[in-house]
Amino acid sequence: MNLIDEILKDAPKIPIQKYTAKDFQSDQDVRWCPGCGDYSILAQVQRVLPELNIPKHNIVFVSGIGCSSRFPYYMDTYGFHGIHGRAAAIASGLKVARPELSVWVATGDGDGLSIGGNHFIHICRRNIDVKIILFNNQIYGLTKGQYSPTSEFGKITKSSPFGAPDHPFNPLLVALGAEASFVARGLDRDPKLLQNIIRRAAEHKGTAFMEMYQNCNVFNDGAFFQFTEKETKDDNIVVLENGKPMIFGKEKDKGLKLEGFTPVVVSLKDSKYSINDLIIHNEKDTMLSFILARMSNLPGLPRPVGVVYAVERQTYEGEVMKQIDASINKQGVGDLEKLLTHGETWVIK
Amino acid sequence: MAKDLKKLDEVTIRFAGDSGDGMQLTGSQFTTTTALLGNDLSTLPDYPAEIRAPAGTLFGVSGFQIHFGSKEISTPGDACDVLVAMNPAALKVNLRSLRDGGIIIANRDGFNDKNLKLAGYEINPLDDGSLDKFQLHSVDITKLTTIAIQDLNLTTKIVERSKNFFSLGMMYWMYSRPIESSVKWIQEKFKKNPEIVEANIRVLKAGYNYGETTEIFHARYEVRAADLYPGRYRSITGNEATAWGLLAASAKSGLDLFLGSYPITPASEILHELSHHKNFRVKTFQAEDEIAGITSAIGASYGGAIGVTTTSGPGLALKTEAMGLAVMLELPLVIVNVQRGGPSTGLPTKTEQADLLQAVHGRNSEAPIPVLAACTPAGCFDAAYDAVRIALKYMTPVILLSDGYLANGAEPWLIPDVKSLQDIDVKFRTDPKNFFPYSRDEKTLARPWAIPGTPGLEHRIGGLEKEHITGNVSYDADNHEFMVNLRQQKVDGIANDLPLAKTEGDDKGDLLVVGWGGTYGAIKTAVEKKRKEGKSVSHLHLKYINPFQKNIGDILKNFKYILVPELNLGQLSQLLQAKYLIPVRKLNKVQGLPFKANEIEAKIDEILK
């Protein structure tokens, strides 16, 4: 038994309680701008956590820098507000050191995909069991309005008065390309969808990546309105449900069909196409996941939201613990004296 | 036939060849055998940054120097007594390190037209009389190797690779060393390939017998065991010692060790070594970059492990921001910087001491971090252990400076009694009553270590300025100034916990030579020699750079002159002058190589003339 196990064994026992969302609210005043999409994401996380039956002292929120990275201050769990871009690396170290903890990362499009892009892709491929919520508002908010790596090409901002010359990242594709085992997209204004995604991510064993479209009402207001507002959303998003055909539209009269590898929108109104012609969502289908993620870049197609991809594979920390156990089984628990005197030694008298 | 057996007190041998010739292996085998005989010794591997540089080129030469003796040995030796040169480039590069009258053993087969041209020789130096002031032995090493194993029908490549064992065998004969330890090593190392075992052992014996039976060597030498302090010894390099010191601190404290590290020369061996010891529950995380190396370690420390990151100069630069975070978070963390030649990529495989000011000052704002420096390869063990102890006790990041010379150099190490290691007492905070994350221990000023998983202690920390005691984010002007001072006081206060510094020699006198880090052996050798000549000179070697030990100022005052030799342009000099307002004489060398004792002796003579 190491010291942590030993000490926590004697720590005051707190009975597993039935938490409510309120139990996860810290004593700090929330300082996001009024109307910010972050509020909704925070509220949904606080609503879902009580369902998970994880003692809150075993939950840690880690973040980097940016508006979204203030998230840990508002959660009454353990919290770690790191430095710009490094939340994924900090969380990796924490989770590998303490696999029994539930570790979450709150990050943004700048923090997670620009300065922290390297750590992001590597945590995905290692499949360290960390839940990553990426607040994508397609703008730098905390530094007051520069374009971000997810801002659309040609965007006029403070730092791009003639239009951003950068081609943006598609966060889902980055995550899939980096071998993420769980990839989902949510909308700040769809609490039910958010809750469902957060719940699924929490249950997933491995890196769970959640892109959350989040409205910055100060510097990029309305960036996602076509996907979130009542009048337009139904025709512009398709909500993915595992095993179900991809149907969308206000009247549920449109569907997605594959022609070769290309998804096309078909009408279910006339009798030309039926539900049987549509793509059936399969979260375990790697090829489909790339097609769905790629749809964000193609005009005329609805934006997929929900769980895009979810497969099980070995986690990094699981493998590390296996190696440690195997090594202890084979050689016994490390003995310092044995280590220092093994191999070639000699005695001077 | 009987040959003279001459007794020697000390010998320096340098093995040199192409980087693919196995000179590092030959040198380390000679080192192990010599250590087992009870000699004191010190080694200097000197190899190029290229893994397999083009054969025969000057920049592709790889060397391994060993200095051993029946007396105390503190440096790899100023000048060699023997140079084993496998080709013309090796001869050309290393000849200047051979003393007049020294022995050259040249692989005549390697001195072909192509290699001579690559090394820039127009005439073969083995034949033109240019080496007359040395004892030259030209041996057909490649040919003799081939003959020894021709019946095994091995490829030319394997035969070529065996020839270093011929040189090793000759040196074993010449310095009366047994071959058994190397035979055992070959059997173990190549056990999956019996043909190679057979070939290498035969070649090793052939080299040994060549010395015994041919007429060319007139003398054979004996170097008796040194009069070392009684006890059990082993040979150890600086990087091994660093890894083991960290493991020892983990075992003693009961905390798991977490190493976040990105491979970099010359620090990678610490990562390699620790990755072998999974049964100590050590977790090695080969990170995606230097920044992930340190930030993952900080994450692990936050979780209650001993977070460690290892690197060299360019990597330390990349870790800068995260070190500041660790200062703000006040979490224990050890940053090992194995210094190399710089700036930028610099001289990756060569040694230097030019990261001192980077370690002490190289962060944004006021971000004090204790800085320790290892002085000898074996001393890396204690230094690493001490670094962890301080980090845990004071809840602070600690920088441990090593260097390429210490990292790769080997020496005999008196294995410490595990029970005698200083206790490392760690207390996690568990009591939720009156818990504040930035409250302080009155004596050490350390904040409590409250790790996730502890019921009732849920709290938030981060890189934003902390309010004293509560740890809440605070932009208050007075609080910021207070906290800046508090963090500084905490680190300054570590001086109360350090043993007082002691000079080697006298407490007062004309000249005090002050060094730090890997220059210990060279300064010690030089000062001892000058003291024997009756000069009033003493030696002070600093293991603690930040904070300095409390009595450093008093010691400096007792000498007329202060000399600070450093492998940089005068960084410790600057710190000493700034802190103690005393004039300092400098001796600086930045060639990617350690000091020779005679360079320091000459400076001592100059000052005390």
GROMACS .gro file of N, CA and C in nm, chain A residues 2-4 7-8 11-12 14 26-28 31 56-58 60 70 72-73 75-84 86 89-90 92-94 96-99 101 118-119 122 126 128 316 320-321 323-324 327-328 331-337 339-342 344-349, chain B residues 32 35-36 38 181 228-235 244 247-248 253-256 258 277-281 283-289 291-292 295-296 298-300 302-304 321-322 329 412 415 418 426 428 430 451-464 472-473 475:
model
  414
    2ASN      N    1   0.060   0.218  -0.087
    2ASN     CA    2   0.139   0.340  -0.083
    2ASN      C    3   0.074   0.440   0.012
    3LEU      N    4   0.143   0.550   0.028
    3LEU     CA    5   0.103   0.646   0.130
    3LEU      C    6  -0.037   0.702   0.107
    4ILE      N    7  -0.071   0.722  -0.020
    4ILE     CA    8  -0.202   0.781  -0.050
    4ILE      C    9  -0.313   0.687  -0.002
    7ILE      N   10  -0.331   0.690   0.377
    7ILE     CA   11  -0.386   0.810   0.441
    7ILE      C   12  -0.536   0.822   0.413
    8LEU      N   13  -0.574   0.793   0.288
    8LEU     CA   14  -0.715   0.808   0.255
    8LEU      C   15  -0.801   0.704   0.327
   11ALA      N   16  -0.908   0.874   0.629
   11ALA     CA   17  -0.977   1.002   0.615
   11ALA      C   18  -1.121   0.987   0.663
   12PRO      N   19  -1.178   1.096   0.714
   12PRO     CA   20  -1.314   1.088   0.765
   12PRO      C   21  -1.407   1.029   0.658
   14ILE      N   22  -1.721   0.988   0.455
   14ILE     CA   23  -1.843   1.062   0.424
   14ILE      C   24  -1.932   0.967   0.346
   26SER      N   25  -1.989   2.593  -0.642
   26SER     CA   26  -1.893   2.641  -0.544
   26SER      C   27  -1.940   2.774  -0.488
   27ASP      N   28  -1.864   2.826  -0.389
   27ASP     CA   29  -1.904   2.953  -0.327
   27ASP      C   30  -1.857   3.074  -0.408
   28GLN      N   31  -1.796   3.052  -0.524
   28GLN     CA   32  -1.744   3.165  -0.602
   28GLN      C   33  -1.853   3.222  -0.693
   31ARG      N   34  -1.834   3.461  -1.305
   31ARG     CA   35  -1.801   3.592  -1.362
   31ARG      C   36  -1.804   3.597  -1.514
   56LYS      N   37  -1.803   1.349  -0.467
   56LYS     CA   38  -1.749   1.467  -0.536
   56LYS      C   39  -1.602   1.495  -0.501
   57HIS      N   40  -1.554   1.434  -0.390
   57HIS     CA   41  -1.410   1.452  -0.363
   57HIS      C   42  -1.324   1.370  -0.457
   58ASN      N   43  -1.387   1.284  -0.537
   58ASN     CA   44  -1.308   1.208  -0.636
   58ASN      C   45  -1.316   1.269  -0.775
   60VAL      N   46  -1.226   1.583  -1.034
   60VAL     CA   47  -1.135   1.697  -1.054
   60VAL      C   48  -1.164   1.762  -1.188
   70ARG      N   49  -1.227   2.918  -1.670
   70ARG     CA   50  -1.266   2.956  -1.533
   70ARG      C   51  -1.360   2.853  -1.473
   72PRO      N   52  -1.347   2.547  -1.354
   72PRO     CA   53  -1.322   2.476  -1.227
   72PRO      C   54  -1.356   2.559  -1.103
   73TYR      N   55  -1.342   2.692  -1.112
   73TYR     CA   56  -1.369   2.776  -0.994
   73TYR      C   57  -1.515   2.768  -0.952
   75MET      N   58  -1.712   2.499  -0.979
   75MET     CA   59  -1.753   2.363  -0.944
   75MET      C   60  -1.706   2.332  -0.803
   76ASP      N   61  -1.795   2.282  -0.720
   76ASP     CA   62  -1.751   2.245  -0.585
   76ASP      C   63  -1.696   2.102  -0.583
   77THR      N   64  -1.588   2.087  -0.662
   77THR     CA   65  -1.513   1.961  -0.665
   77THR      C   66  -1.368   2.004  -0.648
   78TYR      N   67  -1.274   1.914  -0.666
   78TYR     CA   68  -1.136   1.959  -0.676
   78TYR      C   69  -1.120   2.029  -0.810
   79GLY      N   70  -1.039   2.134  -0.814
   79GLY     CA   71  -1.025   2.211  -0.936
   79GLY      C   72  -0.883   2.261  -0.956
   80PHE      N   73  -0.842   2.269  -1.081
   80PHE     CA   74  -0.704   2.306  -1.114
   80PHE      C   75  -0.708   2.395  -1.237
   81HIS      N   76  -0.685   2.523  -1.216
   81HIS     CA   77  -0.682   2.620  -1.325
   81HIS      C   78  -0.536   2.634  -1.371
   82GLY      N   79  -0.503   2.574  -1.481
   82GLY     CA   80  -0.362   2.563  -1.522
   82GLY      C   81  -0.312   2.680  -1.602
   83ILE      N   82  -0.225   2.651  -1.697
   83ILE     CA   83  -0.172   2.754  -1.785
   83ILE      C   84  -0.220   2.725  -1.927
   84HIS      N   85  -0.200   2.823  -2.013
   84HIS     CA   86  -0.264   2.822  -2.144
   84HIS      C   87  -0.227   2.697  -2.227
   86ARG      N   88  -0.239   2.379  -2.157
   86ARG     CA   89  -0.176   2.261  -2.097
   86ARG      C   90  -0.271   2.174  -2.015
   89ALA      N   91  -0.244   1.801  -2.068
   89ALA     CA   92  -0.120   1.739  -2.017
   89ALA      C   93  -0.124   1.729  -1.865
   90ILE      N   94  -0.176   1.833  -1.800
   90ILE     CA   95  -0.188   1.830  -1.653
   90ILE      C   96  -0.283   1.717  -1.613
   92SER      N   97  -0.355   1.454  -1.783
   92SER     CA   98  -0.292   1.325  -1.814
   92SER      C   99  -0.208   1.279  -1.697
   93GLY      N  100  -0.123   1.370  -1.646
   93GLY     CA  101  -0.037   1.334  -1.534
   93GLY      C  102  -0.118   1.296  -1.411
   94LEU      N  103  -0.223   1.373  -1.386
   94LEU     CA  104  -0.307   1.347  -1.269
   94LEU      C  105  -0.376   1.211  -1.281
   96VAL      N  106  -0.296   0.951  -1.468
   96VAL     CA  107  -0.202   0.839  -1.466
   96VAL      C  108  -0.154   0.815  -1.322
   97ALA      N  109  -0.134   0.924  -1.249
   97ALA     CA  110  -0.091   0.909  -1.110
   97ALA      C  111  -0.204   0.854  -1.024
   98ARG      N  112  -0.327   0.892  -1.055
   98ARG     CA  113  -0.442   0.854  -0.970
   98ARG      C  114  -0.558   0.805  -1.056
   99PRO      N  115  -0.547   0.684  -1.110
   99PRO     CA  116  -0.650   0.636  -1.204
   99PRO      C  117  -0.790   0.629  -1.143
  101LEU      N  118  -0.950   0.853  -0.986
  101LEU     CA  119  -1.021   0.981  -0.988
  101LEU      C  120  -1.100   0.998  -1.118
  118ASN      N  121  -0.119   2.032  -2.946
  118ASN     CA  122  -0.033   1.914  -2.936
  118ASN      C  123  -0.078   1.821  -2.824
  119HIS      N  124  -0.106   1.879  -2.707
  119HIS     CA  125  -0.147   1.794  -2.595
  119HIS      C  126  -0.282   1.730  -2.625
  122HIS      N  127  -0.247   1.425  -2.847
  122HIS     CA  128  -0.178   1.313  -2.782
  122HIS      C  129  -0.260   1.249  -2.671
  126ARG      N  130  -0.361   0.845  -2.682
  126ARG     CA  131  -0.328   0.759  -2.567
  126ARG      C  132  -0.453   0.701  -2.503
  128ILE      N  133  -0.634   0.832  -2.260
  128ILE     CA  134  -0.636   0.848  -2.114
  128ILE      C  135  -0.778   0.885  -2.074
  316TYR      N  136  -0.447   0.424  -2.157
  316TYR     CA  137  -0.305   0.437  -2.124
  316TYR      C  138  -0.279   0.399  -1.979
  320VAL      N  139  -0.049   0.107  -1.800
  320VAL     CA  140   0.058   0.137  -1.703
  320VAL      C  141   0.038   0.054  -1.577
  321MET      N  142  -0.085   0.050  -1.529
  321MET     CA  143  -0.111  -0.024  -1.406
  321MET      C  144  -0.089  -0.174  -1.428
  323GLN      N  145   0.131  -0.306  -1.630
  323GLN     CA  146   0.277  -0.329  -1.628
  323GLN      C  147   0.331  -0.326  -1.486
  324ILE      N  148   0.278  -0.235  -1.406
  324ILE     CA  149   0.324  -0.226  -1.267
  324ILE      C  150   0.287  -0.355  -1.191
  327SER      N  151   0.501  -0.641  -1.307
  327SER     CA  152   0.638  -0.628  -1.258
  327SER      C  153   0.648  -0.666  -1.110
  328ILE      N  154   0.548  -0.625  -1.033
  328ILE     CA  155   0.547  -0.658  -0.890
  328ILE      C  156   0.526  -0.809  -0.872
  331GLN      N  157   0.876  -0.964  -0.982
  331GLN     CA  158   0.998  -0.932  -0.907
  331GLN      C  159   0.973  -0.901  -0.760
  332GLY      N  160   0.846  -0.894  -0.722
  332GLY     CA  161   0.816  -0.850  -0.586
  332GLY      C  162   0.820  -0.699  -0.579
  333VAL      N  163   0.766  -0.645  -0.471
  333VAL     CA  164   0.765  -0.499  -0.453
  333VAL      C  165   0.910  -0.450  -0.446
  334GLY      N  166   0.936  -0.339  -0.514
  334GLY     CA  167   1.071  -0.285  -0.521
  334GLY      C  168   1.140  -0.274  -0.385
  335ASP      N  169   1.262  -0.326  -0.380
  335ASP     CA  170   1.339  -0.323  -0.257
  335ASP      C  171   1.464  -0.240  -0.285
  336LEU      N  172   1.474  -0.129  -0.214
  336LEU     CA  173   1.581  -0.033  -0.242
  336LEU      C  174   1.719  -0.095  -0.223
  337GLU      N  175   1.734  -0.169  -0.115
  337GLU     CA  176   1.865  -0.227  -0.087
  337GLU      C  177   1.906  -0.323  -0.198
  339LEU      N  178   1.808  -0.310  -0.504
  339LEU     CA  179   1.837  -0.232  -0.624
  339LEU      C  180   1.982  -0.182  -0.620
  340LEU      N  181   2.020  -0.126  -0.506
  340LEU     CA  182   2.152  -0.063  -0.498
  340LEU      C  183   2.265  -0.166  -0.503
  341THR      N  184   2.235  -0.288  -0.464
  341THR     CA  185   2.343  -0.387  -0.457
  341THR      C  186   2.335  -0.492  -0.567
  342HIS      N  187   2.239  -0.478  -0.660
  342HIS     CA  188   2.229  -0.581  -0.764
  342HIS      C  189   2.344  -0.565  -0.864
  344GLU      N  190   2.703  -0.608  -1.054
  344GLU     CA  191   2.844  -0.620  -1.012
  344GLU      C  192   2.879  -0.521  -0.901
  345THR      N  193   2.917  -0.575  -0.788
  345THR     CA  194   2.964  -0.491  -0.678
  345THR      C  195   3.090  -0.554  -0.622
  346TRP      N  196   3.163  -0.480  -0.541
  346TRP     CA  197   3.282  -0.537  -0.480
  346TRP      C  198   3.301  -0.475  -0.341
  347VAL      N  199   3.375  -0.548  -0.259
  347VAL     CA  200   3.391  -0.504  -0.121
  347VAL      C  201   3.535  -0.464  -0.095
  348ILE      N  202   3.551  -0.347  -0.036
  348ILE     CA  203   3.685  -0.302   0.007
  348ILE      C  204   3.692  -0.323   0.157
  349LYS      N  205   3.800  -0.389   0.200
  349LYS     CA  206   3.809  -0.416   0.345
  349LYS      C  207   3.904  -0.320   0.412
  381THR      N  208   3.426  -0.139  -1.583
  381THR     CA  209   3.369  -0.236  -1.489
  381THR      C  210   3.477  -0.327  -1.431
  384ALA      N  211   3.694  -0.136  -1.194
  384ALA     CA  212   3.625  -0.110  -1.069
  384ALA      C  213   3.626  -0.234  -0.981
  385LEU      N  214   3.600  -0.351  -1.044
  385LEU     CA  215   3.596  -0.475  -0.966
  385LEU      C  216   3.732  -0.509  -0.905
  387GLY      N  217   3.911  -0.296  -0.767
  387GLY     CA  218   3.927  -0.210  -0.651
  387GLY      C  219   4.004  -0.082  -0.676
  530SER      N  220   3.516  -1.087  -1.625
  530SER     CA  221   3.396  -1.004  -1.613
  530SER      C  222   3.338  -0.971  -1.752
  577LEU      N  223   4.051   0.266  -0.068
  577LEU     CA  224   3.921   0.332  -0.053
  577LEU      C  225   3.862   0.300   0.082
  578TYR      N  226   3.768   0.383   0.124
  578TYR     CA  227   3.696   0.362   0.248
  578TYR      C  228   3.628   0.224   0.243
  579PRO      N  229   3.635   0.146   0.351
  579PRO     CA  230   3.581   0.011   0.346
  579PRO      C  231   3.430   0.010   0.320
  580GLY      N  232   3.385  -0.092   0.254
  580GLY     CA  233   3.242  -0.106   0.227
  580GLY      C  234   3.218  -0.169   0.093
  581ARG      N  235   3.090  -0.181   0.058
  581ARG     CA  236   3.054  -0.238  -0.071
  581ARG      C  237   3.042  -0.127  -0.175
  582TYR      N  238   3.106  -0.149  -0.288
  582TYR     CA  239   3.108  -0.048  -0.395
  582TYR      C  240   3.042  -0.101  -0.521
  583ARG      N  241   3.003  -0.007  -0.605
  583ARG     CA  242   2.967  -0.040  -0.741
  583ARG      C  243   3.007   0.076  -0.830
  584SER      N  244   3.013   0.051  -0.959
  584SER     CA  245   3.041   0.159  -1.052
  584SER      C  246   2.908   0.221  -1.093
  593TRP      N  247   1.835   0.662  -0.936
  593TRP     CA  248   1.825   0.584  -0.812
  593TRP      C  249   1.799   0.674  -0.691
  596LEU      N  250   1.437   0.725  -0.695
  596LEU     CA  251   1.369   0.603  -0.649
  596LEU      C  252   1.381   0.588  -0.498
  597ALA      N  253   1.500   0.618  -0.448
  597ALA     CA  254   1.523   0.605  -0.303
  597ALA      C  255   1.430   0.699  -0.227
  602SER      N  256   0.983   0.788   0.124
  602SER     CA  257   0.869   0.873   0.159
  602SER      C  258   0.737   0.797   0.149
  603GLY      N  259   0.738   0.684   0.080
  603GLY     CA  260   0.614   0.609   0.060
  603GLY      C  261   0.527   0.668  -0.049
  604LEU      N  262   0.581   0.762  -0.125
  604LEU     CA  263   0.504   0.824  -0.234
  604LEU      C  264   0.544   0.763  -0.367
  605ASP      N  265   0.449   0.752  -0.458
  605ASP     CA  266   0.482   0.704  -0.592
  605ASP      C  267   0.561   0.812  -0.666
  607PHE      N  268   0.647   0.986  -1.022
  607PHE     CA  269   0.594   1.005  -1.157
  607PHE      C  270   0.695   1.087  -1.234
  626HIS      N  271   1.197   0.020  -1.363
  626HIS     CA  272   1.169  -0.017  -1.224
  626HIS      C  273   1.022  -0.004  -1.187
  627LYS      N  274   0.940  -0.066  -1.269
  627LYS     CA  275   0.795  -0.059  -1.246
  627LYS      C  276   0.756  -0.120  -1.112
  628ASN      N  277   0.836  -0.212  -1.061
  628ASN     CA  278   0.797  -0.275  -0.933
  628ASN      C  279   0.814  -0.178  -0.815
  629PHE      N  280   0.876  -0.062  -0.840
  629PHE     CA  281   0.877   0.044  -0.739
  629PHE      C  282   0.756   0.135  -0.756
  630ARG      N  283   0.663   0.092  -0.839
  630ARG     CA  284   0.542   0.169  -0.872
  630ARG      C  285   0.575   0.301  -0.941
  632LYS      N  286   0.601   0.554  -1.230
  632LYS     CA  287   0.531   0.571  -1.358
  632LYS      C  288   0.613   0.666  -1.445
  633THR      N  289   0.656   0.617  -1.559
  633THR     CA  290   0.728   0.705  -1.651
  633THR      C  291   0.636   0.737  -1.768
  634PHE      N  292   0.620   0.864  -1.791
  634PHE     CA  293   0.529   0.912  -1.896
  634PHE      C  294   0.614   0.980  -2.001
  635GLN      N  295   0.636   0.911  -2.114
  635GLN     CA  296   0.713   0.976  -2.222
  635GLN      C  297   0.620   1.073  -2.292
  636ALA      N  298   0.639   1.199  -2.261
  636ALA     CA  299   0.543   1.301  -2.301
  636ALA      C  300   0.561   1.340  -2.448
  637GLU      N  301   0.463   1.414  -2.501
  637GLU     CA  302   0.470   1.458  -2.640
  637GLU      C  303   0.566   1.575  -2.661
  638ASP      N  304   0.597   1.644  -2.555
  638ASP     CA  305   0.696   1.752  -2.566
  638ASP      C  306   0.742   1.789  -2.424
  640ILE      N  307   0.699   2.055  -2.256
  640ILE     CA  308   0.598   2.123  -2.174
  640ILE      C  309   0.504   2.020  -2.112
  641ALA      N  310   0.466   1.919  -2.191
  641ALA     CA  311   0.382   1.813  -2.136
  641ALA      C  312   0.460   1.733  -2.032
  644THR      N  313   0.424   1.961  -1.722
  644THR     CA  314   0.287   1.984  -1.675
  644THR      C  315   0.221   1.853  -1.631
  645SER      N  316   0.255   1.741  -1.695
  645SER     CA  317   0.202   1.613  -1.647
  645SER      C  318   0.258   1.583  -1.509
  647ILE      N  319   0.341   1.805  -1.288
  647ILE     CA  320   0.269   1.893  -1.194
  647ILE      C  321   0.132   1.832  -1.163
  648GLY      N  322   0.065   1.779  -1.266
  648GLY     CA  323  -0.064   1.713  -1.245
  648GLY      C  324  -0.050   1.596  -1.148
  649ALA      N  325   0.058   1.519  -1.164
  649ALA     CA  326   0.082   1.404  -1.077
  649ALA      C  327   0.110   1.451  -0.933
  651TYR      N  328   0.004   1.721  -0.797
  651TYR     CA  329  -0.125   1.767  -0.744
  651TYR      C  330  -0.202   1.647  -0.689
  652GLY      N  331  -0.184   1.532  -0.755
  652GLY     CA  332  -0.251   1.410  -0.712
  652GLY      C  333  -0.179   1.337  -0.600
  653GLY      N  334  -0.067   1.389  -0.553
  653GLY     CA  335   0.000   1.328  -0.439
  653GLY      C  336   0.120   1.242  -0.472
  670GLU      N  337   0.746   2.841  -1.829
  670GLU     CA  338   0.617   2.891  -1.785
  670GLU      C  339   0.556   2.797  -1.680
  671ALA      N  340   0.574   2.666  -1.705
  671ALA     CA  341   0.516   2.568  -1.613
  671ALA      C  342   0.588   2.571  -1.477
  678LEU      N  343   0.145   2.743  -0.754
  678LEU     CA  344   0.064   2.638  -0.693
  678LEU      C  345   0.125   2.588  -0.563
  761PRO      N  346   3.350   0.473  -0.893
  761PRO     CA  347   3.308   0.379  -0.790
  761PRO      C  348   3.224   0.452  -0.686
  764ILE      N  349   2.820   0.214  -0.172
  764ILE     CA  350   2.674   0.201  -0.165
  764ILE      C  351   2.625   0.237  -0.025
  767VAL      N  352   2.080   0.180   0.333
  767VAL     CA  353   1.947   0.235   0.307
  767VAL      C  354   1.888   0.296   0.435
  775VAL      N  355   0.618   1.282   0.507
  775VAL     CA  356   0.516   1.354   0.431
  775VAL      C  357   0.383   1.345   0.502
  777PHE      N  358  -0.012   1.443   0.426
  777PHE     CA  359  -0.120   1.504   0.349
  777PHE      C  360  -0.219   1.562   0.447
  779THR      N  361  -0.577   1.602   0.582
  779THR     CA  362  -0.700   1.525   0.570
  779THR      C  363  -0.815   1.586   0.650
  800ILE      N  364  -0.486   1.650  -0.130
  800ILE     CA  365  -0.495   1.586  -0.261
  800ILE      C  366  -0.638   1.544  -0.295
  801PRO      N  367  -0.671   1.546  -0.424
  801PRO     CA  368  -0.803   1.500  -0.466
  801PRO      C  369  -0.828   1.360  -0.414
  802GLY      N  370  -0.951   1.334  -0.378
  802GLY     CA  371  -0.984   1.205  -0.318
  802GLY      C  372  -1.003   1.218  -0.168
  803THR      N  373  -0.963   1.332  -0.113
  803THR     CA  374  -0.979   1.353   0.031
  803THR      C  375  -1.116   1.416   0.057
  804PRO      N  376  -1.203   1.348   0.129
  804PRO     CA  377  -1.338   1.402   0.151
  804PRO      C  378  -1.334   1.535   0.226
  805GLY      N  379  -1.415   1.626   0.181
  805GLY     CA  380  -1.433   1.751   0.253
  805GLY      C  381  -1.329   1.858   0.224
  806LEU      N  382  -1.227   1.826   0.145
  806LEU     CA  383  -1.123   1.927   0.118
  806LEU      C  384  -1.133   1.982  -0.025
  807GLU      N  385  -1.246   1.961  -0.091
  807GLU     CA  386  -1.259   2.010  -0.228
  807GLU      C  387  -1.222   2.159  -0.233
  808HIS      N  388  -1.131   2.194  -0.320
  808HIS     CA  389  -1.088   2.333  -0.333
  808HIS      C  390  -1.030   2.354  -0.471
  809ARG      N  391  -1.008   2.478  -0.506
  809ARG     CA  392  -0.958   2.510  -0.639
  809ARG      C  393  -0.826   2.585  -0.627
  810ILE      N  394  -0.729   2.544  -0.711
  810ILE     CA  395  -0.604   2.619  -0.717
  810ILE      C  396  -0.574   2.653  -0.862
  811GLY      N  397  -0.477   2.739  -0.882
  811GLY     CA  398  -0.447   2.777  -1.020
  811GLY      C  399  -0.337   2.880  -1.028
  812GLY      N  400  -0.309   2.925  -1.149
  812GLY     CA  401  -0.197   3.015  -1.172
  812GLY      C  402  -0.226   3.161  -1.141
  813LEU      N  403  -0.351   3.194  -1.116
  813LEU     CA  404  -0.382   3.332  -1.078
  813LEU      C  405  -0.333   3.358  -0.936
  821ASN      N  406  -0.812   3.192  -0.246
  821ASN     CA  407  -0.903   3.243  -0.349
  821ASN      C  408  -0.828   3.334  -0.445
  822VAL      N  409  -0.879   3.344  -0.567
  822VAL     CA  410  -0.818   3.435  -0.664
  822VAL      C  411  -0.823   3.577  -0.607
  824TYR      N  412  -0.684   3.990  -0.681
  824TYR     CA  413  -0.611   4.092  -0.758
  824TYR      C  414  -0.570   4.207  -0.667
   0.00000   0.00000   0.00000
